[in-house]
Amino acid sequence: MSEQFARGRTFLIAALAACVVFAASPLRAEILDKTKKVAGTTVHYKVVLPNGYDPMKAYPAILVFGGGPQTMNTVDSTLTRNFRTEAENRGYIVVGPAAPNGDLFFEEGARIFPEFLKQILSDYKIQDGKFHIAGPSNGGIAAFHVAAANPQYFLSVTAFPGYMWQPATAKLQAIANLCVFMYVGELDEYMWHGEMKQEAEYRRSKGTVARYTVEKGQPHRLDTLAGASAARLFDGFEEARKGCRK
């Protein structure tokens, strides 16, 4: 056997072995950048798909809002810090829309619901046709607001931090069957603590699973729910899937 032939054969074997390893490895889904026309406006949003995503399989899903101005930059930051890695590894679909035309989701931006949810449900197989809804700061406020207006589409509300914007009795009762998970930094300078604690106590008094957690030594932006610690958010989602009534 010539040296040149031997080298060629070795290369071919190595290439075939690499192909086998690649085919056997689970696919890591890319984050998708998408737009839809909803309620007369263009909505820009991102979708995180789980590793090895199978379009024929139903997955649990999370609707995520960014904080602050709720632009796509804040959505990207929230997905990266708090959701993407755990979602890909645990088998969740995550959808993060940016505020349409700059209208916050607890204000005029809420007009895209429930039509936006219906379109997502037509694009992806979502377990039981319901989402968890979550977000930090303004995103947490938006999560409560949108869930109260469309409770039939949700399983739980997670705010880190956040509370019900203008908490009328009807809005509080609308989410009576949803689990609620609320987190706030011990050192947060804004007036979150009292409102969040009061709402959590009210929910518990009505027999609903409601958690209110003060994150020790943390400011407004919670590092204790980011990176590897984002698993805590997903532990809440898993708890909600088991039922929210005590």
PDB file of C-alpha atoms in Angstrom:
ATOM      1  CA  MET A   1       0.000   0.000   0.000  1.00  0.00           C
ATOM      2  CA  SER A   2       1.536   3.353  -1.028  1.00  0.00           C
ATOM      3  CA  GLU A   3       2.110   6.055   1.589  1.00  0.00           C
ATOM      4  CA  GLN A   4      -0.145   8.433  -0.353  1.00  0.00           C
ATOM      5  CA  PHE A   5      -2.987   5.884  -0.488  1.00  0.00           C
ATOM      6  CA  ALA A   6      -2.598   5.166   3.236  1.00  0.00           C
ATOM      7  CA  ARG A   7      -2.827   8.831   4.093  1.00  0.00           C
ATOM      8  CA  GLY A   8      -5.952   9.193   1.938  1.00  0.00           C
ATOM      9  CA  ARG A   9      -7.607   6.174   3.524  1.00  0.00           C
ATOM     10  CA  THR A  10      -6.844   7.470   7.027  1.00  0.00           C
ATOM     11  CA  PHE A  11      -8.363  10.859   6.159  1.00  0.00           C
ATOM     12  CA  LEU A  12     -11.509   9.208   4.768  1.00  0.00           C
ATOM     13  CA  ILE A  13     -11.977   7.095   7.897  1.00  0.00           C
ATOM     14  CA  ALA A  14     -11.512  10.138  10.139  1.00  0.00           C
ATOM     15  CA  ALA A  15     -14.034  12.134   8.097  1.00  0.00           C
ATOM     16  CA  LEU A  16     -16.614   9.366   8.254  1.00  0.00           C
ATOM     17  CA  ALA A  17     -16.115   9.030  12.011  1.00  0.00           C
ATOM     18  CA  ALA A  18     -16.640  12.765  12.442  1.00  0.00           C
ATOM     19  CA  CYS A  19     -19.887  12.570  10.460  1.00  0.00           C
ATOM     20  CA  VAL A  20     -21.148   9.737  12.656  1.00  0.00           C
ATOM     21  CA  VAL A  21     -20.351  11.671  15.836  1.00  0.00           C
ATOM     22  CA  PHE A  22     -22.045  14.797  14.478  1.00  0.00           C
ATOM     23  CA  ALA A  23     -25.168  12.866  13.470  1.00  0.00           C
ATOM     24  CA  ALA A  24     -25.381  11.206  16.883  1.00  0.00           C
ATOM     25  CA  SER A  25     -25.046  14.497  18.785  1.00  0.00           C
ATOM     26  CA  PRO A  26     -28.210  16.367  19.732  1.00  0.00           C
ATOM     27  CA  LEU A  27     -28.787  19.488  17.660  1.00  0.00           C
ATOM     28  CA  ARG A  28     -28.377  22.815  19.433  1.00  0.00           C
ATOM     29  CA  ALA A  29     -31.134  25.065  18.147  1.00  0.00           C
ATOM     30  CA  GLU A  30     -30.372  28.589  17.043  1.00  0.00           C
ATOM     31  CA  ILE A  31     -32.318  31.485  18.468  1.00  0.00           C
ATOM     32  CA  LEU A  32     -34.752  32.636  15.783  1.00  0.00           C
ATOM     33  CA  ASP A  33     -35.317  36.290  14.875  1.00  0.00           C
ATOM     34  CA  LYS A  34     -38.863  36.725  13.539  1.00  0.00           C
ATOM     35  CA  THR A  35     -41.641  39.231  12.807  1.00  0.00           C
ATOM     36  CA  LYS A  36     -45.416  39.013  12.562  1.00  0.00           C
ATOM     37  CA  LYS A  37     -48.163  41.427  11.604  1.00  0.00           C
ATOM     38  CA  VAL A  38     -50.529  41.575  14.594  1.00  0.00           C
ATOM     39  CA  ALA A  39     -53.315  44.058  15.395  1.00  0.00           C
ATOM     40  CA  GLY A  40     -52.221  46.337  12.570  1.00  0.00           C
ATOM     41  CA  THR A  41     -48.593  46.544  13.682  1.00  0.00           C
ATOM     42  CA  THR A  42     -45.366  44.629  13.040  1.00  0.00           C
ATOM     43  CA  VAL A  43     -44.157  42.690  16.077  1.00  0.00           C
ATOM     44  CA  HIS A  44     -40.474  41.795  16.283  1.00  0.00           C
ATOM     45  CA  TYR A  45     -39.758  38.764  18.472  1.00  0.00           C
ATOM     46  CA  LYS A  46     -37.216  36.056  19.243  1.00  0.00           C
ATOM     47  CA  VAL A  47     -37.875  32.335  19.655  1.00  0.00           C
ATOM     48  CA  VAL A  48     -35.621  29.966  21.584  1.00  0.00           C
ATOM     49  CA  LEU A  49     -36.105  26.311  20.634  1.00  0.00           C
ATOM     50  CA  PRO A  50     -34.855  23.404  22.758  1.00  0.00           C
ATOM     51  CA  ASN A  51     -31.884  21.258  21.808  1.00  0.00           C
ATOM     52  CA  GLY A  52     -32.948  18.534  19.401  1.00  0.00           C
ATOM     53  CA  TYR A  53     -36.200  20.358  18.651  1.00  0.00           C
ATOM     54  CA  ASP A  54     -38.806  18.158  16.954  1.00  0.00           C
ATOM     55  CA  PRO A  55     -41.645  20.139  15.285  1.00  0.00           C
ATOM     56  CA  MET A  56     -43.960  17.151  15.731  1.00  0.00           C
ATOM     57  CA  LYS A  57     -43.533  17.135  19.520  1.00  0.00           C
ATOM     58  CA  ALA A  58     -45.360  19.367  22.029  1.00  0.00           C
ATOM     59  CA  TYR A  59     -43.213  21.423  24.407  1.00  0.00           C
ATOM     60  CA  PRO A  60     -43.893  23.610  27.447  1.00  0.00           C
ATOM     61  CA  ALA A  61     -43.502  27.285  26.564  1.00  0.00           C
ATOM     62  CA  ILE A  62     -42.704  30.627  28.193  1.00  0.00           C
ATOM     63  CA  LEU A  63     -43.689  34.104  27.037  1.00  0.00           C
ATOM     64  CA  VAL A  64     -40.955  36.500  28.184  1.00  0.00           C
ATOM     65  CA  PHE A  65     -40.955  40.299  28.351  1.00  0.00           C
ATOM     66  CA  GLY A  66     -37.866  42.463  28.684  1.00  0.00           C
ATOM     67  CA  GLY A  67     -37.500  45.181  31.301  1.00  0.00           C
ATOM     68  CA  GLY A  68     -37.180  48.941  30.888  1.00  0.00           C
ATOM     69  CA  PRO A  69     -38.349  50.113  27.449  1.00  0.00           C
ATOM     70  CA  GLN A  70     -38.994  46.493  26.380  1.00  0.00           C
ATOM     71  CA  THR A  71     -36.984  46.896  23.193  1.00  0.00           C
ATOM     72  CA  MET A  72     -35.385  43.947  21.412  1.00  0.00           C
ATOM     73  CA  ASN A  73     -32.113  44.786  23.183  1.00  0.00           C
ATOM     74  CA  THR A  74     -33.771  44.209  26.559  1.00  0.00           C
ATOM     75  CA  VAL A  75     -35.432  41.040  25.260  1.00  0.00           C
ATOM     76  CA  ASP A  76     -32.045  39.720  24.090  1.00  0.00           C
ATOM     77  CA  SER A  77     -30.481  40.520  27.454  1.00  0.00           C
ATOM     78  CA  THR A  78     -33.258  38.773  29.382  1.00  0.00           C
ATOM     79  CA  LEU A  79     -33.175  35.690  27.173  1.00  0.00           C
ATOM     80  CA  THR A  80     -29.399  35.424  27.523  1.00  0.00           C
ATOM     81  CA  ARG A  81     -29.246  36.035  31.295  1.00  0.00           C
ATOM     82  CA  ASN A  82     -32.309  34.168  32.464  1.00  0.00           C
ATOM     83  CA  PHE A  83     -33.844  31.783  29.947  1.00  0.00           C
ATOM     84  CA  ARG A  84     -31.969  30.524  26.898  1.00  0.00           C
ATOM     85  CA  THR A  85     -29.588  27.911  28.339  1.00  0.00           C
ATOM     86  CA  GLU A  86     -32.105  26.322  30.709  1.00  0.00           C
ATOM     87  CA  ALA A  87     -34.822  26.336  28.045  1.00  0.00           C
ATOM     88  CA  GLU A  88     -32.605  24.615  25.500  1.00  0.00           C
ATOM     89  CA  ASN A  89     -31.474  21.995  28.008  1.00  0.00           C
ATOM     90  CA  ARG A  90     -34.832  21.362  29.713  1.00  0.00           C
ATOM     91  CA  GLY A  91     -36.929  21.280  26.567  1.00  0.00           C
ATOM     92  CA  TYR A  92     -38.844  24.579  26.612  1.00  0.00           C
ATOM     93  CA  ILE A  93     -39.848  26.953  23.833  1.00  0.00           C
ATOM     94  CA  VAL A  94     -39.340  30.606  24.797  1.00  0.00           C
ATOM     95  CA  VAL A  95     -40.927  33.522  22.924  1.00  0.00           C
ATOM     96  CA  GLY A  96     -39.766  37.078  23.603  1.00  0.00           C
ATOM     97  CA  PRO A  97     -41.559  39.938  21.802  1.00  0.00           C
ATOM     98  CA  ALA A  98     -40.377  43.550  21.742  1.00  0.00           C
ATOM     99  CA  ALA A  99     -42.865  46.320  22.538  1.00  0.00           C
ATOM    100  CA  PRO A 100     -44.674  47.199  19.272  1.00  0.00           C
ATOM    101  CA  ASN A 101     -43.874  50.751  18.198  1.00  0.00           C
ATOM    102  CA  GLY A 102     -42.350  51.308  21.645  1.00  0.00           C
ATOM    103  CA  ASP A 103     -45.698  50.818  23.429  1.00  0.00           C
ATOM    104  CA  LEU A 104     -45.088  48.994  26.725  1.00  0.00           C
ATOM    105  CA  PHE A 105     -46.927  45.725  27.246  1.00  0.00           C
ATOM    106  CA  PHE A 106     -48.788  46.944  30.323  1.00  0.00           C
ATOM    107  CA  GLU A 107     -50.013  49.889  28.273  1.00  0.00           C
ATOM    108  CA  GLU A 108     -50.962  50.078  24.571  1.00  0.00           C
ATOM    109  CA  GLY A 109     -48.594  47.250  23.639  1.00  0.00           C
ATOM    110  CA  ALA A 110     -51.045  44.763  25.152  1.00  0.00           C
ATOM    111  CA  ARG A 111     -53.233  45.202  22.064  1.00  0.00           C
ATOM    112  CA  ILE A 112     -51.343  42.417  20.277  1.00  0.00           C
ATOM    113  CA  PHE A 113     -52.824  39.839  22.678  1.00  0.00           C
ATOM    114  CA  PRO A 114     -54.389  37.336  22.404  1.00  0.00           C
ATOM    115  CA  GLU A 115     -53.851  37.349  18.607  1.00  0.00           C
ATOM    116  CA  PHE A 116     -50.072  37.051  18.976  1.00  0.00           C
ATOM    117  CA  LEU A 117     -50.493  33.998  21.235  1.00  0.00           C
ATOM    118  CA  LYS A 118     -52.880  32.393  18.762  1.00  0.00           C
ATOM    119  CA  GLN A 119     -50.329  32.814  15.980  1.00  0.00           C
ATOM    120  CA  ILE A 120     -47.552  31.289  18.089  1.00  0.00           C
ATOM    121  CA  LEU A 121     -49.825  28.352  18.909  1.00  0.00           C
ATOM    122  CA  SER A 122     -50.374  27.822  15.181  1.00  0.00           C
ATOM    123  CA  ASP A 123     -46.599  27.842  14.536  1.00  0.00           C
ATOM    124  CA  TYR A 124     -45.503  25.537  17.365  1.00  0.00           C
ATOM    125  CA  LYS A 125     -46.921  22.633  19.336  1.00  0.00           C
ATOM    126  CA  ILE A 126     -47.322  23.991  22.883  1.00  0.00           C
ATOM    127  CA  GLN A 127     -48.302  21.632  25.699  1.00  0.00           C
ATOM    128  CA  ASP A 128     -51.974  22.123  26.619  1.00  0.00           C
ATOM    129  CA  GLY A 129     -52.046  25.317  24.540  1.00  0.00           C
ATOM    130  CA  LYS A 130     -50.804  27.352  27.542  1.00  0.00           C
ATOM    131  CA  PHE A 131     -47.716  29.382  28.406  1.00  0.00           C
ATOM    132  CA  HIS A 132     -45.833  30.438  31.482  1.00  0.00           C
ATOM    133  CA  ILE A 133     -45.346  34.213  31.417  1.00  0.00           C
ATOM    134  CA  ALA A 134     -42.380  36.012  32.972  1.00  0.00           C
ATOM    135  CA  GLY A 135     -40.158  39.077  33.010  1.00  0.00           C
ATOM    136  CA  PRO A 136     -37.986  41.427  35.078  1.00  0.00           C
ATOM    137  CA  SER A 137     -39.055  44.899  36.267  1.00  0.00           C
ATOM    138  CA  ASN A 138     -41.363  46.388  33.606  1.00  0.00           C
ATOM    139  CA  GLY A 139     -41.395  42.893  32.136  1.00  0.00           C
ATOM    140  CA  GLY A 140     -42.762  41.546  35.421  1.00  0.00           C
ATOM    141  CA  ILE A 141     -45.468  44.201  35.514  1.00  0.00           C
ATOM    142  CA  ALA A 142     -46.332  43.373  31.897  1.00  0.00           C
ATOM    143  CA  ALA A 143     -46.496  39.649  32.717  1.00  0.00           C
ATOM    144  CA  PHE A 144     -49.170  40.244  35.348  1.00  0.00           C
ATOM    145  CA  HIS A 145     -51.073  42.659  33.133  1.00  0.00           C
ATOM    146  CA  VAL A 146     -51.197  40.397  30.077  1.00  0.00           C
ATOM    147  CA  ALA A 147     -51.988  37.290  32.152  1.00  0.00           C
ATOM    148  CA  ALA A 148     -54.912  39.040  33.866  1.00  0.00           C
ATOM    149  CA  ALA A 149     -56.366  40.058  30.496  1.00  0.00           C
ATOM    150  CA  ASN A 150     -55.872  36.604  28.927  1.00  0.00           C
ATOM    151  CA  PRO A 151     -55.770  34.050  31.783  1.00  0.00           C
ATOM    152  CA  GLN A 152     -56.960  31.161  29.619  1.00  0.00           C
ATOM    153  CA  TYR A 153     -53.571  31.119  27.858  1.00  0.00           C
ATOM    154  CA  PHE A 154     -51.354  30.869  30.951  1.00  0.00           C
ATOM    155  CA  LEU A 155     -50.228  28.505  33.707  1.00  0.00           C
ATOM    156  CA  SER A 156     -48.078  30.784  35.853  1.00  0.00           C
ATOM    157  CA  VAL A 157     -46.776  34.340  36.279  1.00  0.00           C
ATOM    158  CA  THR A 158     -43.164  35.023  37.308  1.00  0.00           C
ATOM    159  CA  ALA A 159     -41.915  38.536  38.086  1.00  0.00           C
ATOM    160  CA  PHE A 160     -38.365  39.387  39.200  1.00  0.00           C
ATOM    161  CA  PRO A 161     -39.443  41.935  40.287  1.00  0.00           C
ATOM    162  CA  GLY A 162     -42.954  42.988  39.291  1.00  0.00           C
ATOM    163  CA  TYR A 163     -46.558  43.252  40.441  1.00  0.00           C
ATOM    164  CA  MET A 164     -50.060  43.811  39.118  1.00  0.00           C
ATOM    165  CA  TRP A 165     -50.392  47.233  37.482  1.00  0.00           C
ATOM    166  CA  GLN A 166     -53.520  48.959  38.857  1.00  0.00           C
ATOM    167  CA  PRO A 167     -54.641  45.834  40.791  1.00  0.00           C
ATOM    168  CA  ALA A 168     -58.438  45.967  40.560  1.00  0.00           C
ATOM    169  CA  THR A 169     -60.287  43.071  42.178  1.00  0.00           C
ATOM    170  CA  ALA A 170     -61.370  41.729  38.782  1.00  0.00           C
ATOM    171  CA  LYS A 171     -57.759  41.589  37.580  1.00  0.00           C
ATOM    172  CA  LEU A 172     -56.613  39.775  40.705  1.00  0.00           C
ATOM    173  CA  GLN A 173     -59.452  37.289  40.433  1.00  0.00           C
ATOM    174  CA  ALA A 174     -58.708  36.679  36.757  1.00  0.00           C
ATOM    175  CA  ILE A 175     -55.427  34.956  37.646  1.00  0.00           C
ATOM    176  CA  ALA A 176     -56.850  33.075  40.640  1.00  0.00           C
ATOM    177  CA  ASN A 177     -55.907  29.706  39.114  1.00  0.00           C
ATOM    178  CA  LEU A 178     -52.361  30.654  38.077  1.00  0.00           C
ATOM    179  CA  CYS A 179     -49.234  30.039  40.140  1.00  0.00           C
ATOM    180  CA  VAL A 180     -47.402  33.252  41.028  1.00  0.00           C
ATOM    181  CA  PHE A 181     -43.656  33.540  41.692  1.00  0.00           C
ATOM    182  CA  MET A 182     -42.287  36.939  42.771  1.00  0.00           C
ATOM    183  CA  TYR A 183     -38.665  37.865  43.463  1.00  0.00           C
ATOM    184  CA  VAL A 184     -37.243  41.208  44.612  1.00  0.00           C
ATOM    185  CA  GLY A 185     -33.770  42.355  45.629  1.00  0.00           C
ATOM    186  CA  GLU A 186     -33.245  43.166  49.300  1.00  0.00           C
ATOM    187  CA  LEU A 187     -31.452  46.368  48.266  1.00  0.00           C
ATOM    188  CA  ASP A 188     -33.885  47.389  45.513  1.00  0.00           C
ATOM    189  CA  GLU A 189     -34.379  51.134  45.895  1.00  0.00           C
ATOM    190  CA  TYR A 190     -37.747  51.191  44.170  1.00  0.00           C
ATOM    191  CA  MET A 191     -41.100  50.670  45.887  1.00  0.00           C
ATOM    192  CA  TRP A 192     -41.556  47.023  44.950  1.00  0.00           C
ATOM    193  CA  HIS A 193     -41.479  45.218  48.292  1.00  0.00           C
ATOM    194  CA  GLY A 194     -44.780  46.256  49.838  1.00  0.00           C
ATOM    195  CA  GLU A 195     -46.891  45.809  46.707  1.00  0.00           C
ATOM    196  CA  MET A 196     -45.403  42.427  45.854  1.00  0.00           C
ATOM    197  CA  LYS A 197     -45.690  41.058  49.384  1.00  0.00           C
ATOM    198  CA  GLN A 198     -49.300  42.211  49.670  1.00  0.00           C
ATOM    199  CA  GLU A 199     -50.274  40.600  46.367  1.00  0.00           C
ATOM    200  CA  ALA A 200     -48.563  37.316  47.276  1.00  0.00           C
ATOM    201  CA  GLU A 201     -50.357  37.220  50.635  1.00  0.00           C
ATOM    202  CA  TYR A 202     -53.677  37.908  48.925  1.00  0.00           C
ATOM    203  CA  ARG A 203     -53.107  35.089  46.456  1.00  0.00           C
ATOM    204  CA  ARG A 204     -52.197  32.639  49.210  1.00  0.00           C
ATOM    205  CA  SER A 205     -55.296  33.619  51.159  1.00  0.00           C
ATOM    206  CA  LYS A 206     -57.344  32.535  48.136  1.00  0.00           C
ATOM    207  CA  GLY A 207     -55.717  29.110  48.061  1.00  0.00           C
ATOM    208  CA  THR A 208     -53.313  29.748  45.168  1.00  0.00           C
ATOM    209  CA  VAL A 209     -49.638  28.802  45.067  1.00  0.00           C
ATOM    210  CA  ALA A 210     -47.823  32.141  45.487  1.00  0.00           C
ATOM    211  CA  ARG A 211     -44.161  32.701  46.359  1.00  0.00           C
ATOM    212  CA  TYR A 212     -42.652  36.007  47.462  1.00  0.00           C
ATOM    213  CA  THR A 213     -38.865  35.858  47.829  1.00  0.00           C
ATOM    214  CA  VAL A 214     -36.512  38.626  48.943  1.00  0.00           C
ATOM    215  CA  GLU A 215     -33.093  38.042  47.362  1.00  0.00           C
ATOM    216  CA  LYS A 216     -30.477  38.803  50.019  1.00  0.00           C
ATOM    217  CA  GLY A 217     -27.898  41.455  49.132  1.00  0.00           C
ATOM    218  CA  GLN A 218     -29.353  41.981  45.665  1.00  0.00           C
ATOM    219  CA  PRO A 219     -30.211  45.291  43.956  1.00  0.00           C
ATOM    220  CA  HIS A 220     -32.914  45.778  41.328  1.00  0.00           C
ATOM    221  CA  ARG A 221     -31.178  43.581  38.724  1.00  0.00           C
ATOM    222  CA  LEU A 222     -31.042  40.109  40.224  1.00  0.00           C
ATOM    223  CA  ASP A 223     -27.877  38.099  39.652  1.00  0.00           C
ATOM    224  CA  THR A 224     -29.337  35.313  41.808  1.00  0.00           C
ATOM    225  CA  LEU A 225     -31.690  34.345  38.955  1.00  0.00           C
ATOM    226  CA  ALA A 226     -29.140  34.657  36.140  1.00  0.00           C
ATOM    227  CA  GLY A 227     -26.735  32.200  34.553  1.00  0.00           C
ATOM    228  CA  ALA A 228     -26.715  28.836  36.306  1.00  0.00           C
ATOM    229  CA  SER A 229     -29.069  30.240  38.965  1.00  0.00           C
ATOM    230  CA  ALA A 230     -31.761  30.696  36.296  1.00  0.00           C
ATOM    231  CA  ALA A 231     -32.618  27.076  37.087  1.00  0.00           C
ATOM    232  CA  ARG A 232     -34.669  28.480  39.972  1.00  0.00           C
ATOM    233  CA  LEU A 233     -37.066  30.130  37.523  1.00  0.00           C
ATOM    234  CA  PHE A 234     -37.573  26.844  35.715  1.00  0.00           C
ATOM    235  CA  ASP A 235     -38.108  24.993  38.989  1.00  0.00           C
ATOM    236  CA  GLY A 236     -41.095  27.304  39.445  1.00  0.00           C
ATOM    237  CA  PHE A 237     -42.413  26.488  35.983  1.00  0.00           C
ATOM    238  CA  GLU A 238     -42.127  22.780  36.771  1.00  0.00           C
ATOM    239  CA  GLU A 239     -44.004  23.286  40.031  1.00  0.00           C
ATOM    240  CA  ALA A 240     -46.796  25.119  38.210  1.00  0.00           C
ATOM    241  CA  ARG A 241     -47.241  22.227  35.801  1.00  0.00           C
ATOM    242  CA  LYS A 242     -48.250  20.085  38.798  1.00  0.00           C
ATOM    243  CA  GLY A 243     -51.118  22.416  39.740  1.00  0.00           C
ATOM    244  CA  CYS A 244     -51.600  25.830  41.334  1.00  0.00           C
ATOM    245  CA  ARG A 245     -54.445  25.329  43.809  1.00  0.00           C
ATOM    246  CA  LYS A 246     -53.524  24.353  47.356  1.00  0.00           C
TER     247      LYS A 246
END
